[in-house]
Amino acid sequence: MGTFCSVVKFENLQELKRLCHWGPIIALSVIAICSTMAMIDSVLWYWPLHTTGGSVNFIMLINWTVMILYNYFNAMFVGPGFVPLGWKPENSQDIMYLQYCKVCQAYKAPRSHHCRKCNRCVMKMDHHCPWINNCCGYQNHASFTLFLLLAPLGCIHAAFVFVMTMYTQLYNRLSFGWNTIKIDMSAARRDPVPIIPFGLAAFAATLFALGLALGTTIAVGMLFFIQMKIILRNKTSIESWIEEKAKDRIQYYQLDEVFVFPYDMGSRWKNFKQVFTWSGAPEGDGLEWPIRRGCHQYSLTIEQLKQKADKRVRSVRYKVIEDYSGACCPLNKGIKTFFTSPCTEEPRIRLRKGEFILATRGLRYWLYGDKILDDSFIEGVSRIRGWFPRNCVEKCPCDTETEQAPEGEKKNR
């Protein structure tokens, strides 16, 4: 009893509130519907338990469900790991390289960023995911990625069961009208007859579950490949945008320097091991990170400070070249834009051709920024903030929030 009380603390019970959100409710509902229907279809109408294959199939379905839920709840309740309140580096001289968070009353450790939803500075923050109602970061990156892998695999297995159930049950009931077509379905005939007949309600439920399984396989599978891509490069979505702005800053001012991302170990396998370990715990403490040769521990934070000081690269100016309705997953903007829609609660911006946008961060096919409501580009004016497709805008020639610097000033800076 004492052990149970030590595990179930008040803070842990408070974490259960994360379940009271549309993201976890939808995600857990999809998991429950697909796994339950797959087990019912398999046992009653497709592959009975009294056969060896049916028993193995049933155990595999249970195994998928358990592993998916284990990694899902790990990602949700273990969390990304937060920078301790009041944290500062051991060496006081390193403070000059770090930004200070007024909310957390602490310095932002390398690779950490403040999340407005969690209201804390998150270690190695990638994004805030509404489906787990938590951030994806240092501690739960592996569990989150495993969930993205296991969910499509489990749904593929479930979809196979759904298709075979409908095929075997409906074969003798449908008349195709072609006498020349003969298919041997003796293996699909059940003996004894199922206790519950495969009626219209069962068919509708199986068809609905099949749609959920296929949709989940495509959507979550795309997210898995995106996550694996950044893991193999040892980057986060935020760091990819910082790197893009760094290259833009160097090109604009014609600087004789090259920005090298400091946390890429130069090997995909080494980058992979930064997240996935045999112990299940990621390498390091989330505050200090191994860096590649020739880089500084604070190379990325120094670049952030440069961008913060440079008013021009805080946001990149874009002109709208194509209307956008503000849809979450627009079908008319390309299949890649449709499937890579950001998984976030942040809104989308409705765009009209000729408007101007100030992008502050982005993904490969999406950008996030502000739409200015008047004709002025002065700080402090009213703005609408949110996501919009990258292929609806083009970068302005001057690419600046203020007047373009003279040619001589570019080189001097």
mmCIF file of C-alpha atoms in Angstrom:
data_model
loop_
_atom_site.group_PDB
_atom_site.id
_atom_site.type_symbol
_atom_site.label_atom_id
_atom_site.label_comp_id
_atom_site.label_asym_id
_atom_site.label_seq_id
_atom_site.Cartn_x
_atom_site.Cartn_y
_atom_site.Cartn_z
ATOM 1 C CA MET A 1 0.000 0.000 0.000
ATOM 2 C CA GLY A 2 2.859 2.319 0.839
ATOM 3 C CA THR A 3 4.485 1.642 -2.533
ATOM 4 C CA PHE A 4 1.208 2.387 -4.301
ATOM 5 C CA CYS A 5 0.833 5.691 -2.447
ATOM 6 C CA SER A 6 4.405 6.680 -3.289
ATOM 7 C CA VAL A 7 3.711 6.166 -6.995
ATOM 8 C CA VAL A 8 0.241 7.703 -7.133
ATOM 9 C CA LYS A 9 1.023 11.181 -5.887
ATOM 10 C CA PHE A 10 -1.129 14.258 -6.111
ATOM 11 C CA GLU A 11 0.994 15.616 -8.933
ATOM 12 C CA ASN A 12 0.486 12.421 -10.943
ATOM 13 C CA LEU A 13 -3.264 12.538 -10.397
ATOM 14 C CA GLN A 14 -3.247 16.129 -11.617
ATOM 15 C CA GLU A 15 -1.714 14.881 -14.860
ATOM 16 C CA LEU A 16 -4.909 12.894 -15.520
ATOM 17 C CA LYS A 17 -6.511 16.196 -16.471
ATOM 18 C CA ARG A 18 -4.609 15.933 -19.745
ATOM 19 C CA LEU A 19 -7.155 13.300 -20.796
ATOM 20 C CA CYS A 20 -9.938 15.899 -20.653
ATOM 21 C CA HIS A 21 -9.094 17.384 -24.031
ATOM 22 C CA TRP A 22 -10.385 16.807 -27.539
ATOM 23 C CA GLY A 23 -7.023 15.426 -28.734
ATOM 24 C CA PRO A 24 -6.696 12.465 -26.328
ATOM 25 C CA ILE A 25 -10.459 11.810 -26.499
ATOM 26 C CA ILE A 26 -10.350 11.434 -30.290
ATOM 27 C CA ALA A 27 -7.080 9.473 -30.302
ATOM 28 C CA LEU A 28 -8.197 6.999 -27.626
ATOM 29 C CA SER A 29 -11.613 6.627 -29.291
ATOM 30 C CA VAL A 30 -9.977 5.667 -32.602
ATOM 31 C CA ILE A 31 -7.708 3.165 -30.832
ATOM 32 C CA ALA A 32 -10.653 1.669 -28.929
ATOM 33 C CA ILE A 33 -12.902 1.371 -31.999
ATOM 34 C CA CYS A 34 -10.272 -0.165 -34.280
ATOM 35 C CA SER A 35 -8.892 -2.642 -31.712
ATOM 36 C CA THR A 36 -12.311 -3.707 -30.383
ATOM 37 C CA MET A 37 -13.856 -4.208 -33.823
ATOM 38 C CA ALA A 38 -10.772 -6.108 -35.033
ATOM 39 C CA MET A 39 -11.013 -8.527 -32.104
ATOM 40 C CA ILE A 40 -14.782 -8.991 -32.481
ATOM 41 C CA ASP A 41 -14.580 -9.528 -36.251
ATOM 42 C CA SER A 42 -11.690 -11.929 -35.898
ATOM 43 C CA VAL A 43 -13.222 -14.086 -33.158
ATOM 44 C CA LEU A 44 -16.826 -14.181 -34.378
ATOM 45 C CA TRP A 45 -16.624 -14.097 -38.161
ATOM 46 C CA TYR A 46 -13.126 -14.455 -39.573
ATOM 47 C CA TRP A 47 -10.617 -16.523 -37.606
ATOM 48 C CA PRO A 48 -12.012 -18.392 -34.555
ATOM 49 C CA LEU A 49 -9.955 -18.906 -31.425
ATOM 50 C CA HIS A 50 -10.104 -22.702 -31.536
ATOM 51 C CA THR A 51 -7.647 -22.635 -34.474
ATOM 52 C CA THR A 52 -3.922 -22.035 -34.053
ATOM 53 C CA GLY A 53 -3.904 -19.187 -36.558
ATOM 54 C CA GLY A 54 -6.903 -17.565 -34.876
ATOM 55 C CA SER A 55 -5.211 -17.677 -31.464
ATOM 56 C CA VAL A 56 -1.987 -16.160 -32.824
ATOM 57 C CA ASN A 57 -3.948 -13.489 -34.668
ATOM 58 C CA PHE A 58 -5.901 -12.587 -31.519
ATOM 59 C CA ILE A 59 -2.712 -12.381 -29.401
ATOM 60 C CA MET A 60 -1.119 -10.099 -32.014
ATOM 61 C CA LEU A 61 -4.135 -7.772 -31.937
ATOM 62 C CA ILE A 62 -3.914 -7.534 -28.150
ATOM 63 C CA ASN A 63 -0.160 -6.998 -28.398
ATOM 64 C CA TRP A 64 -0.596 -4.070 -30.834
ATOM 65 C CA THR A 65 -3.170 -2.450 -28.561
ATOM 66 C CA VAL A 66 -1.037 -2.783 -25.426
ATOM 67 C CA MET A 67 2.131 -1.428 -27.068
ATOM 68 C CA ILE A 68 0.281 1.473 -28.702
ATOM 69 C CA LEU A 69 -1.391 2.511 -25.440
ATOM 70 C CA TYR A 70 1.845 2.066 -23.456
ATOM 71 C CA ASN A 71 3.814 4.429 -25.674
ATOM 72 C CA TYR A 72 0.886 6.826 -26.005
ATOM 73 C CA PHE A 73 0.468 7.224 -22.239
ATOM 74 C CA ASN A 74 4.246 7.389 -21.802
ATOM 75 C CA ALA A 75 4.421 10.292 -24.240
ATOM 76 C CA MET A 76 1.514 12.002 -22.489
ATOM 77 C CA PHE A 77 2.293 11.507 -18.796
ATOM 78 C CA VAL A 78 6.108 11.264 -18.748
ATOM 79 C CA GLY A 79 6.182 14.513 -20.665
ATOM 80 C CA PRO A 80 9.029 16.229 -22.495
ATOM 81 C CA GLY A 81 10.968 17.322 -19.424
ATOM 82 C CA PHE A 82 11.021 20.926 -18.265
ATOM 83 C CA VAL A 83 13.907 23.228 -17.472
ATOM 84 C CA PRO A 84 13.971 23.571 -13.654
ATOM 85 C CA LEU A 85 12.461 26.800 -12.399
ATOM 86 C CA GLY A 86 15.188 29.296 -11.603
ATOM 87 C CA TRP A 87 17.801 27.328 -13.570
ATOM 88 C CA LYS A 88 21.077 28.970 -14.553
ATOM 89 C CA PRO A 89 24.330 27.499 -15.888
ATOM 90 C CA GLU A 90 27.033 26.426 -13.458
ATOM 91 C CA ASN A 91 29.523 28.744 -15.112
ATOM 92 C CA SER A 92 28.172 32.258 -14.593
ATOM 93 C CA GLN A 93 30.050 33.481 -17.691
ATOM 94 C CA ASP A 94 27.810 31.288 -19.875
ATOM 95 C CA ILE A 95 24.838 33.480 -19.013
ATOM 96 C CA MET A 96 25.850 35.857 -21.779
ATOM 97 C CA TYR A 97 25.022 33.171 -24.352
ATOM 98 C CA LEU A 98 21.543 32.369 -23.023
ATOM 99 C CA GLN A 99 18.108 33.981 -23.170
ATOM 100 C CA TYR A 100 16.161 34.642 -19.984
ATOM 101 C CA CYS A 101 12.569 33.482 -19.540
ATOM 102 C CA LYS A 102 10.570 35.898 -17.393
ATOM 103 C CA VAL A 103 7.743 33.405 -16.901
ATOM 104 C CA CYS A 104 9.919 30.577 -15.572
ATOM 105 C CA GLN A 105 12.376 32.981 -13.918
ATOM 106 C CA ALA A 106 15.188 30.939 -15.408
ATOM 107 C CA TYR A 107 17.660 30.937 -18.279
ATOM 108 C CA LYS A 108 16.724 28.886 -21.316
ATOM 109 C CA ALA A 109 19.056 25.912 -21.555
ATOM 110 C CA PRO A 110 20.443 25.044 -25.006
ATOM 111 C CA ARG A 111 17.717 23.618 -27.283
ATOM 112 C CA SER A 112 14.930 24.584 -24.858
ATOM 113 C CA HIS A 113 12.002 26.841 -25.700
ATOM 114 C CA HIS A 114 9.057 28.208 -23.785
ATOM 115 C CA CYS A 115 5.685 26.599 -24.533
ATOM 116 C CA ARG A 116 2.682 28.862 -24.078
ATOM 117 C CA LYS A 117 0.366 25.870 -23.642
ATOM 118 C CA CYS A 118 2.443 24.153 -20.946
ATOM 119 C CA ASN A 119 3.594 27.517 -19.548
ATOM 120 C CA ARG A 120 7.095 26.109 -18.983
ATOM 121 C CA CYS A 121 10.416 26.022 -20.779
ATOM 122 C CA VAL A 122 10.611 22.616 -22.480
ATOM 123 C CA MET A 123 13.896 20.750 -22.930
ATOM 124 C CA LYS A 124 14.652 20.056 -26.607
ATOM 125 C CA MET A 125 11.176 21.189 -27.591
ATOM 126 C CA ASP A 126 9.941 19.943 -30.965
ATOM 127 C CA HIS A 127 6.267 20.968 -30.848
ATOM 128 C CA HIS A 128 3.174 20.950 -28.675
ATOM 129 C CA CYS A 129 1.030 18.023 -29.813
ATOM 130 C CA PRO A 130 -2.729 18.281 -29.216
ATOM 131 C CA TRP A 131 -3.179 14.519 -29.640
ATOM 132 C CA ILE A 132 -1.256 13.843 -26.428
ATOM 133 C CA ASN A 133 -2.120 17.259 -24.961
ATOM 134 C CA ASN A 134 1.531 17.744 -24.102
ATOM 135 C CA CYS A 135 4.805 18.810 -25.657
ATOM 136 C CA CYS A 136 7.078 16.477 -27.584
ATOM 137 C CA GLY A 137 10.607 16.960 -26.329
ATOM 138 C CA TYR A 138 13.651 15.492 -24.647
ATOM 139 C CA GLN A 139 12.124 12.804 -22.398
ATOM 140 C CA ASN A 140 9.167 11.597 -24.463
ATOM 141 C CA HIS A 141 10.511 11.909 -28.010
ATOM 142 C CA ALA A 142 11.227 8.168 -28.244
ATOM 143 C CA SER A 143 7.832 7.128 -26.852
ATOM 144 C CA PHE A 144 6.046 9.584 -29.131
ATOM 145 C CA THR A 145 7.878 8.300 -32.210
ATOM 146 C CA LEU A 146 7.253 4.652 -31.278
ATOM 147 C CA PHE A 147 3.570 5.468 -30.944
ATOM 148 C CA LEU A 148 3.647 6.986 -34.443
ATOM 149 C CA LEU A 149 5.234 3.741 -35.716
ATOM 150 C CA LEU A 150 3.070 1.226 -33.879
ATOM 151 C CA ALA A 151 -0.283 2.919 -34.563
ATOM 152 C CA PRO A 152 -0.067 2.514 -38.388
ATOM 153 C CA LEU A 153 1.250 -1.055 -38.061
ATOM 154 C CA GLY A 154 -1.602 -2.008 -35.751
ATOM 155 C CA CYS A 155 -4.104 -0.309 -38.060
ATOM 156 C CA ILE A 156 -2.745 -2.200 -41.083
ATOM 157 C CA HIS A 157 -3.313 -5.485 -39.224
ATOM 158 C CA ALA A 158 -6.802 -4.373 -38.183
ATOM 159 C CA ALA A 159 -7.632 -3.251 -41.744
ATOM 160 C CA PHE A 160 -6.630 -6.678 -43.045
ATOM 161 C CA VAL A 161 -8.998 -8.326 -40.545
ATOM 162 C CA PHE A 162 -11.835 -5.954 -41.542
ATOM 163 C CA VAL A 163 -11.387 -6.583 -45.270
ATOM 164 C CA MET A 164 -11.180 -10.365 -44.886
ATOM 165 C CA THR A 165 -14.198 -10.425 -42.559
ATOM 166 C CA MET A 166 -16.393 -8.571 -45.044
ATOM 167 C CA TYR A 167 -15.041 -10.601 -47.958
ATOM 168 C CA THR A 168 -15.619 -14.016 -46.380
ATOM 169 C CA GLN A 169 -19.015 -13.140 -44.899
ATOM 170 C CA LEU A 170 -20.463 -11.449 -47.949
ATOM 171 C CA TYR A 171 -19.136 -13.819 -50.601
ATOM 172 C CA ASN A 172 -22.039 -16.266 -50.478
ATOM 173 C CA ARG A 173 -24.621 -13.458 -50.141
ATOM 174 C CA LEU A 174 -23.675 -11.392 -53.195
ATOM 175 C CA SER A 175 -24.499 -12.409 -56.750
ATOM 176 C CA PHE A 176 -22.004 -10.955 -59.192
ATOM 177 C CA GLY A 177 -23.906 -12.190 -62.263
ATOM 178 C CA TRP A 178 -20.835 -13.704 -63.878
ATOM 179 C CA ASN A 179 -21.134 -17.474 -64.148
ATOM 180 C CA THR A 180 -17.595 -17.804 -65.473
ATOM 181 C CA ILE A 181 -16.037 -16.482 -62.262
ATOM 182 C CA LYS A 182 -15.497 -19.208 -59.701
ATOM 183 C CA ILE A 183 -13.462 -18.693 -56.537
ATOM 184 C CA ASP A 184 -12.794 -21.452 -54.041
ATOM 185 C CA MET A 185 -13.965 -20.061 -50.684
ATOM 186 C CA SER A 186 -14.076 -23.347 -48.810
ATOM 187 C CA ALA A 187 -11.400 -22.153 -46.428
ATOM 188 C CA ALA A 188 -13.566 -19.193 -45.451
ATOM 189 C CA ARG A 189 -16.638 -21.220 -44.522
ATOM 190 C CA ARG A 190 -17.195 -21.454 -40.796
ATOM 191 C CA ASP A 191 -18.100 -24.665 -39.018
ATOM 192 C CA PRO A 192 -19.898 -24.340 -36.693
ATOM 193 C CA VAL A 193 -22.007 -21.381 -37.816
ATOM 194 C CA PRO A 194 -21.178 -18.099 -35.968
ATOM 195 C CA ILE A 195 -23.187 -17.482 -32.805
ATOM 196 C CA ILE A 196 -23.992 -13.949 -33.943
ATOM 197 C CA PRO A 197 -24.811 -13.574 -37.646
ATOM 198 C CA PHE A 198 -22.924 -10.960 -39.661
ATOM 199 C CA GLY A 199 -25.809 -8.549 -40.187
ATOM 200 C CA LEU A 200 -26.179 -5.038 -41.509
ATOM 201 C CA ALA A 201 -25.122 -3.414 -38.207
ATOM 202 C CA ALA A 202 -21.952 -5.525 -38.082
ATOM 203 C CA PHE A 203 -21.175 -4.667 -41.690
ATOM 204 C CA ALA A 204 -21.639 -0.917 -41.072
ATOM 205 C CA ALA A 205 -19.483 -1.006 -37.920
ATOM 206 C CA THR A 206 -16.733 -2.956 -39.708
ATOM 207 C CA LEU A 207 -16.783 -0.582 -42.672
ATOM 208 C CA PHE A 208 -16.577 2.440 -40.358
ATOM 209 C CA ALA A 209 -13.649 0.899 -38.452
ATOM 210 C CA LEU A 210 -11.920 0.151 -41.763
ATOM 211 C CA GLY A 211 -12.163 3.822 -42.733
ATOM 212 C CA LEU A 212 -10.671 4.882 -39.395
ATOM 213 C CA ALA A 213 -7.855 2.342 -39.711
ATOM 214 C CA LEU A 214 -6.901 3.416 -43.239
ATOM 215 C CA GLY A 215 -7.091 7.122 -42.382
ATOM 216 C CA THR A 216 -4.947 6.622 -39.284
ATOM 217 C CA THR A 217 -2.392 4.599 -41.238
ATOM 218 C CA ILE A 218 -1.914 7.379 -43.792
ATOM 219 C CA ALA A 219 -2.020 10.382 -41.430
ATOM 220 C CA VAL A 220 0.040 8.963 -38.561
ATOM 221 C CA GLY A 221 2.410 7.212 -40.958
ATOM 222 C CA MET A 222 3.269 10.580 -42.532
ATOM 223 C CA LEU A 223 3.959 12.029 -39.085
ATOM 224 C CA PHE A 224 6.245 9.088 -38.300
ATOM 225 C CA PHE A 225 8.385 9.707 -41.393
ATOM 226 C CA ILE A 226 8.617 13.416 -40.521
ATOM 227 C CA GLN A 227 9.761 12.610 -36.985
ATOM 228 C CA MET A 228 12.312 10.034 -38.156
ATOM 229 C CA LYS A 229 13.712 12.549 -40.628
ATOM 230 C CA ILE A 230 14.445 15.114 -37.915
ATOM 231 C CA ILE A 231 15.696 12.438 -35.480
ATOM 232 C CA LEU A 232 18.245 11.170 -38.004
ATOM 233 C CA ARG A 233 19.445 14.777 -38.385
ATOM 234 C CA ASN A 234 19.277 15.346 -34.606
ATOM 235 C CA LYS A 235 17.133 18.439 -35.120
ATOM 236 C CA THR A 236 13.753 19.614 -33.953
ATOM 237 C CA SER A 237 11.160 21.448 -36.024
ATOM 238 C CA ILE A 238 12.041 24.701 -34.249
ATOM 239 C CA GLU A 239 15.772 24.214 -34.808
ATOM 240 C CA SER A 240 15.211 23.605 -38.521
ATOM 241 C CA TRP A 241 13.554 27.031 -38.751
ATOM 242 C CA ILE A 242 16.395 28.666 -36.774
ATOM 243 C CA GLU A 243 18.896 27.113 -39.189
ATOM 244 C CA GLU A 244 16.918 28.388 -42.184
ATOM 245 C CA LYS A 245 16.889 31.933 -40.774
ATOM 246 C CA ALA A 246 20.613 31.680 -40.017
ATOM 247 C CA LYS A 247 21.371 30.897 -43.657
ATOM 248 C CA ASP A 248 19.067 33.725 -44.713
ATOM 249 C CA ARG A 249 20.861 36.167 -42.390
ATOM 250 C CA ILE A 250 24.305 35.183 -43.736
ATOM 251 C CA GLN A 251 23.144 35.468 -47.338
ATOM 252 C CA TYR A 252 21.430 38.827 -46.823
ATOM 253 C CA TYR A 253 24.412 40.503 -45.161
ATOM 254 C CA GLN A 254 26.921 38.668 -47.414
ATOM 255 C CA LEU A 255 28.882 37.466 -44.413
ATOM 256 C CA ASP A 256 31.995 35.358 -44.793
ATOM 257 C CA GLU A 257 30.785 32.594 -42.473
ATOM 258 C CA VAL A 258 29.004 29.246 -42.615
ATOM 259 C CA PHE A 259 26.441 28.149 -40.055
ATOM 260 C CA VAL A 260 27.041 24.564 -38.945
ATOM 261 C CA PHE A 261 24.307 22.903 -36.904
ATOM 262 C CA PRO A 262 26.190 21.905 -33.723
ATOM 263 C CA TYR A 263 24.143 18.869 -32.625
ATOM 264 C CA ASP A 264 24.353 16.816 -35.824
ATOM 265 C CA MET A 265 26.910 14.126 -34.952
ATOM 266 C CA GLY A 266 27.683 13.531 -38.626
ATOM 267 C CA SER A 267 26.259 9.991 -38.508
ATOM 268 C CA ARG A 268 22.612 8.976 -38.693
ATOM 269 C CA TRP A 269 23.259 6.101 -36.314
ATOM 270 C CA LYS A 270 24.826 8.401 -33.719
ATOM 271 C CA ASN A 271 21.926 10.831 -34.097
ATOM 272 C CA PHE A 272 19.478 7.933 -33.740
ATOM 273 C CA LYS A 273 21.119 6.847 -30.472
ATOM 274 C CA GLN A 274 20.611 10.313 -29.020
ATOM 275 C CA VAL A 275 16.883 9.526 -28.824
ATOM 276 C CA PHE A 276 16.576 5.714 -28.778
ATOM 277 C CA THR A 277 18.585 3.805 -26.169
ATOM 278 C CA TRP A 278 18.360 0.278 -24.744
ATOM 279 C CA SER A 279 17.498 1.678 -21.322
ATOM 280 C CA GLY A 280 14.593 3.665 -22.740
ATOM 281 C CA ALA A 281 15.957 6.914 -21.293
ATOM 282 C CA PRO A 282 17.470 9.426 -23.739
ATOM 283 C CA GLU A 283 21.155 10.297 -23.510
ATOM 284 C CA GLY A 284 22.242 13.250 -21.389
ATOM 285 C CA ASP A 285 20.328 15.375 -18.913
ATOM 286 C CA GLY A 286 18.452 17.623 -21.346
ATOM 287 C CA LEU A 287 20.509 20.667 -20.345
ATOM 288 C CA GLU A 288 23.909 19.932 -21.908
ATOM 289 C CA TRP A 289 24.372 18.216 -25.241
ATOM 290 C CA PRO A 290 27.204 16.523 -27.153
ATOM 291 C CA ILE A 291 28.312 18.636 -30.089
ATOM 292 C CA ARG A 292 30.186 17.982 -33.289
ATOM 293 C CA ARG A 293 33.840 18.873 -33.583
ATOM 294 C CA GLY A 294 34.554 22.542 -34.189
ATOM 295 C CA CYS A 295 31.295 23.773 -32.690
ATOM 296 C CA HIS A 296 30.548 25.616 -29.468
ATOM 297 C CA GLN A 297 28.156 24.305 -26.798
ATOM 298 C CA TYR A 298 26.132 27.476 -27.284
ATOM 299 C CA SER A 299 26.452 27.827 -31.084
ATOM 300 C CA LEU A 300 22.707 27.568 -31.585
ATOM 301 C CA THR A 301 21.799 29.921 -28.747
ATOM 302 C CA ILE A 302 24.374 32.446 -29.987
ATOM 303 C CA GLU A 303 22.694 32.300 -33.403
ATOM 304 C CA GLN A 304 19.314 32.854 -31.720
ATOM 305 C CA LEU A 305 20.686 35.935 -29.965
ATOM 306 C CA LYS A 306 21.997 37.249 -33.286
ATOM 307 C CA GLN A 307 18.591 36.762 -34.869
ATOM 308 C CA LYS A 308 16.889 38.409 -31.922
ATOM 309 C CA ALA A 309 19.192 41.401 -32.187
ATOM 310 C CA ASP A 310 18.693 41.579 -35.947
ATOM 311 C CA LYS A 311 15.198 42.965 -36.372
ATOM 312 C CA ARG A 312 15.124 41.886 -39.997
ATOM 313 C CA VAL A 313 15.361 38.122 -39.372
ATOM 314 C CA ARG A 314 12.884 37.951 -36.530
ATOM 315 C CA SER A 315 10.328 37.542 -39.265
ATOM 316 C CA VAL A 316 10.596 37.080 -43.008
ATOM 317 C CA ARG A 317 8.254 39.078 -45.216
ATOM 318 C CA TYR A 318 6.122 37.177 -47.724
ATOM 319 C CA LYS A 319 3.558 38.290 -50.289
ATOM 320 C CA VAL A 320 0.413 36.236 -50.837
ATOM 321 C CA ILE A 321 0.233 34.962 -54.426
ATOM 322 C CA GLU A 322 -2.725 32.590 -54.028
ATOM 323 C CA ASP A 323 -5.928 32.694 -51.969
ATOM 324 C CA TYR A 324 -6.220 30.364 -48.977
ATOM 325 C CA SER A 325 -9.508 29.675 -47.186
ATOM 326 C CA GLY A 326 -7.984 28.899 -43.777
ATOM 327 C CA ALA A 327 -8.836 25.182 -43.957
ATOM 328 C CA CYS A 328 -6.929 22.894 -41.611
ATOM 329 C CA CYS A 329 -6.064 20.365 -44.341
ATOM 330 C CA PRO A 330 -6.604 22.046 -47.733
ATOM 331 C CA LEU A 331 -7.094 19.573 -50.564
ATOM 332 C CA ASN A 332 -6.436 22.145 -53.303
ATOM 333 C CA LYS A 333 -2.902 23.049 -52.121
ATOM 334 C CA GLY A 334 -1.232 19.766 -52.994
ATOM 335 C CA ILE A 335 -1.111 16.340 -51.418
ATOM 336 C CA LYS A 336 2.079 17.060 -49.441
ATOM 337 C CA THR A 337 0.557 20.198 -47.934
ATOM 338 C CA PHE A 338 -2.592 18.218 -47.094
ATOM 339 C CA PHE A 339 -0.793 15.397 -45.281
ATOM 340 C CA THR A 340 1.794 17.579 -43.501
ATOM 341 C CA SER A 341 -0.683 19.970 -41.895
ATOM 342 C CA PRO A 342 0.732 20.998 -38.483
ATOM 343 C CA CYS A 343 -0.694 18.977 -35.581
ATOM 344 C CA THR A 344 -1.370 21.944 -33.347
ATOM 345 C CA GLU A 345 -4.237 23.900 -31.856
ATOM 346 C CA GLU A 346 -2.860 27.122 -33.320
ATOM 347 C CA PRO A 347 -5.229 28.631 -35.923
ATOM 348 C CA ARG A 348 -4.847 28.954 -39.697
ATOM 349 C CA ILE A 349 -4.845 32.366 -41.387
ATOM 350 C CA ARG A 350 -7.222 33.121 -44.251
ATOM 351 C CA LEU A 351 -5.217 34.732 -47.060
ATOM 352 C CA ARG A 352 -6.125 36.924 -50.003
ATOM 353 C CA LYS A 353 -3.885 37.538 -52.996
ATOM 354 C CA GLY A 354 -1.776 40.678 -52.571
ATOM 355 C CA GLU A 355 -1.666 40.642 -48.749
ATOM 356 C CA PHE A 356 1.601 40.545 -46.798
ATOM 357 C CA ILE A 357 2.666 38.075 -44.114
ATOM 358 C CA LEU A 358 5.507 38.168 -41.592
ATOM 359 C CA ALA A 359 6.633 34.548 -41.055
ATOM 360 C CA THR A 360 8.401 33.843 -37.770
ATOM 361 C CA ARG A 361 8.861 30.065 -38.074
ATOM 362 C CA GLY A 362 7.811 27.236 -40.299
ATOM 363 C CA LEU A 363 7.912 23.696 -41.605
ATOM 364 C CA ARG A 364 8.738 22.415 -45.058
ATOM 365 C CA TYR A 365 5.262 22.999 -46.470
ATOM 366 C CA TRP A 366 3.764 25.353 -43.855
ATOM 367 C CA LEU A 367 4.726 28.708 -42.338
ATOM 368 C CA TYR A 368 3.644 30.418 -39.117
ATOM 369 C CA GLY A 369 3.429 34.167 -38.769
ATOM 370 C CA ASP A 370 1.376 37.358 -38.630
ATOM 371 C CA LYS A 371 -0.888 38.981 -41.189
ATOM 372 C CA ILE A 372 -0.830 42.740 -40.857
ATOM 373 C CA LEU A 373 -4.271 44.291 -41.065
ATOM 374 C CA ASP A 374 -3.238 47.675 -42.441
ATOM 375 C CA ASP A 375 -0.729 48.918 -45.000
ATOM 376 C CA SER A 376 1.974 49.700 -42.475
ATOM 377 C CA PHE A 377 4.794 47.408 -41.379
ATOM 378 C CA ILE A 378 5.368 49.145 -38.053
ATOM 379 C CA GLU A 379 5.692 47.225 -34.805
ATOM 380 C CA GLY A 380 2.600 47.214 -32.633
ATOM 381 C CA VAL A 381 -0.124 47.241 -35.280
ATOM 382 C CA SER A 382 -2.994 44.765 -35.120
ATOM 383 C CA ARG A 383 -2.179 41.342 -36.553
ATOM 384 C CA ILE A 384 -3.776 37.948 -37.133
ATOM 385 C CA ARG A 385 -1.436 35.107 -36.200
ATOM 386 C CA GLY A 386 -1.466 31.496 -37.384
ATOM 387 C CA TRP A 387 -0.362 28.887 -39.940
ATOM 388 C CA PHE A 388 -0.640 29.058 -43.732
ATOM 389 C CA PRO A 389 0.642 26.942 -46.674
ATOM 390 C CA ARG A 390 4.092 27.840 -47.945
ATOM 391 C CA ASN A 391 3.041 27.457 -51.595
ATOM 392 C CA CYS A 392 0.496 30.294 -51.228
ATOM 393 C CA VAL A 393 3.182 32.925 -50.664
ATOM 394 C CA GLU A 394 6.487 34.059 -52.077
ATOM 395 C CA LYS A 395 9.354 35.793 -50.321
ATOM 396 C CA CYS A 396 9.478 39.526 -50.973
ATOM 397 C CA PRO A 397 12.541 40.732 -52.891
ATOM 398 C CA CYS A 398 13.678 42.990 -50.050
ATOM 399 C CA ASP A 399 12.744 40.328 -47.489
ATOM 400 C CA THR A 400 12.669 42.788 -44.606
ATOM 401 C CA GLU A 401 10.262 44.158 -42.076
ATOM 402 C CA THR A 402 11.797 47.609 -42.313
ATOM 403 C CA GLU A 403 13.628 49.400 -45.098
ATOM 404 C CA GLN A 404 16.366 47.435 -46.786
ATOM 405 C CA ALA A 405 19.841 48.222 -45.573
ATOM 406 C CA PRO A 406 22.194 49.975 -48.028
ATOM 407 C CA GLU A 407 24.611 47.722 -49.903
ATOM 408 C CA GLY A 408 27.588 49.034 -48.012
ATOM 409 C CA GLU A 409 25.895 48.541 -44.663
ATOM 410 C CA LYS A 410 25.189 44.888 -45.549
ATOM 411 C CA LYS A 411 28.879 44.135 -45.996
ATOM 412 C CA ASN A 412 29.923 46.089 -42.905
ATOM 413 C CA ARG A 413 27.494 44.194 -40.740
#
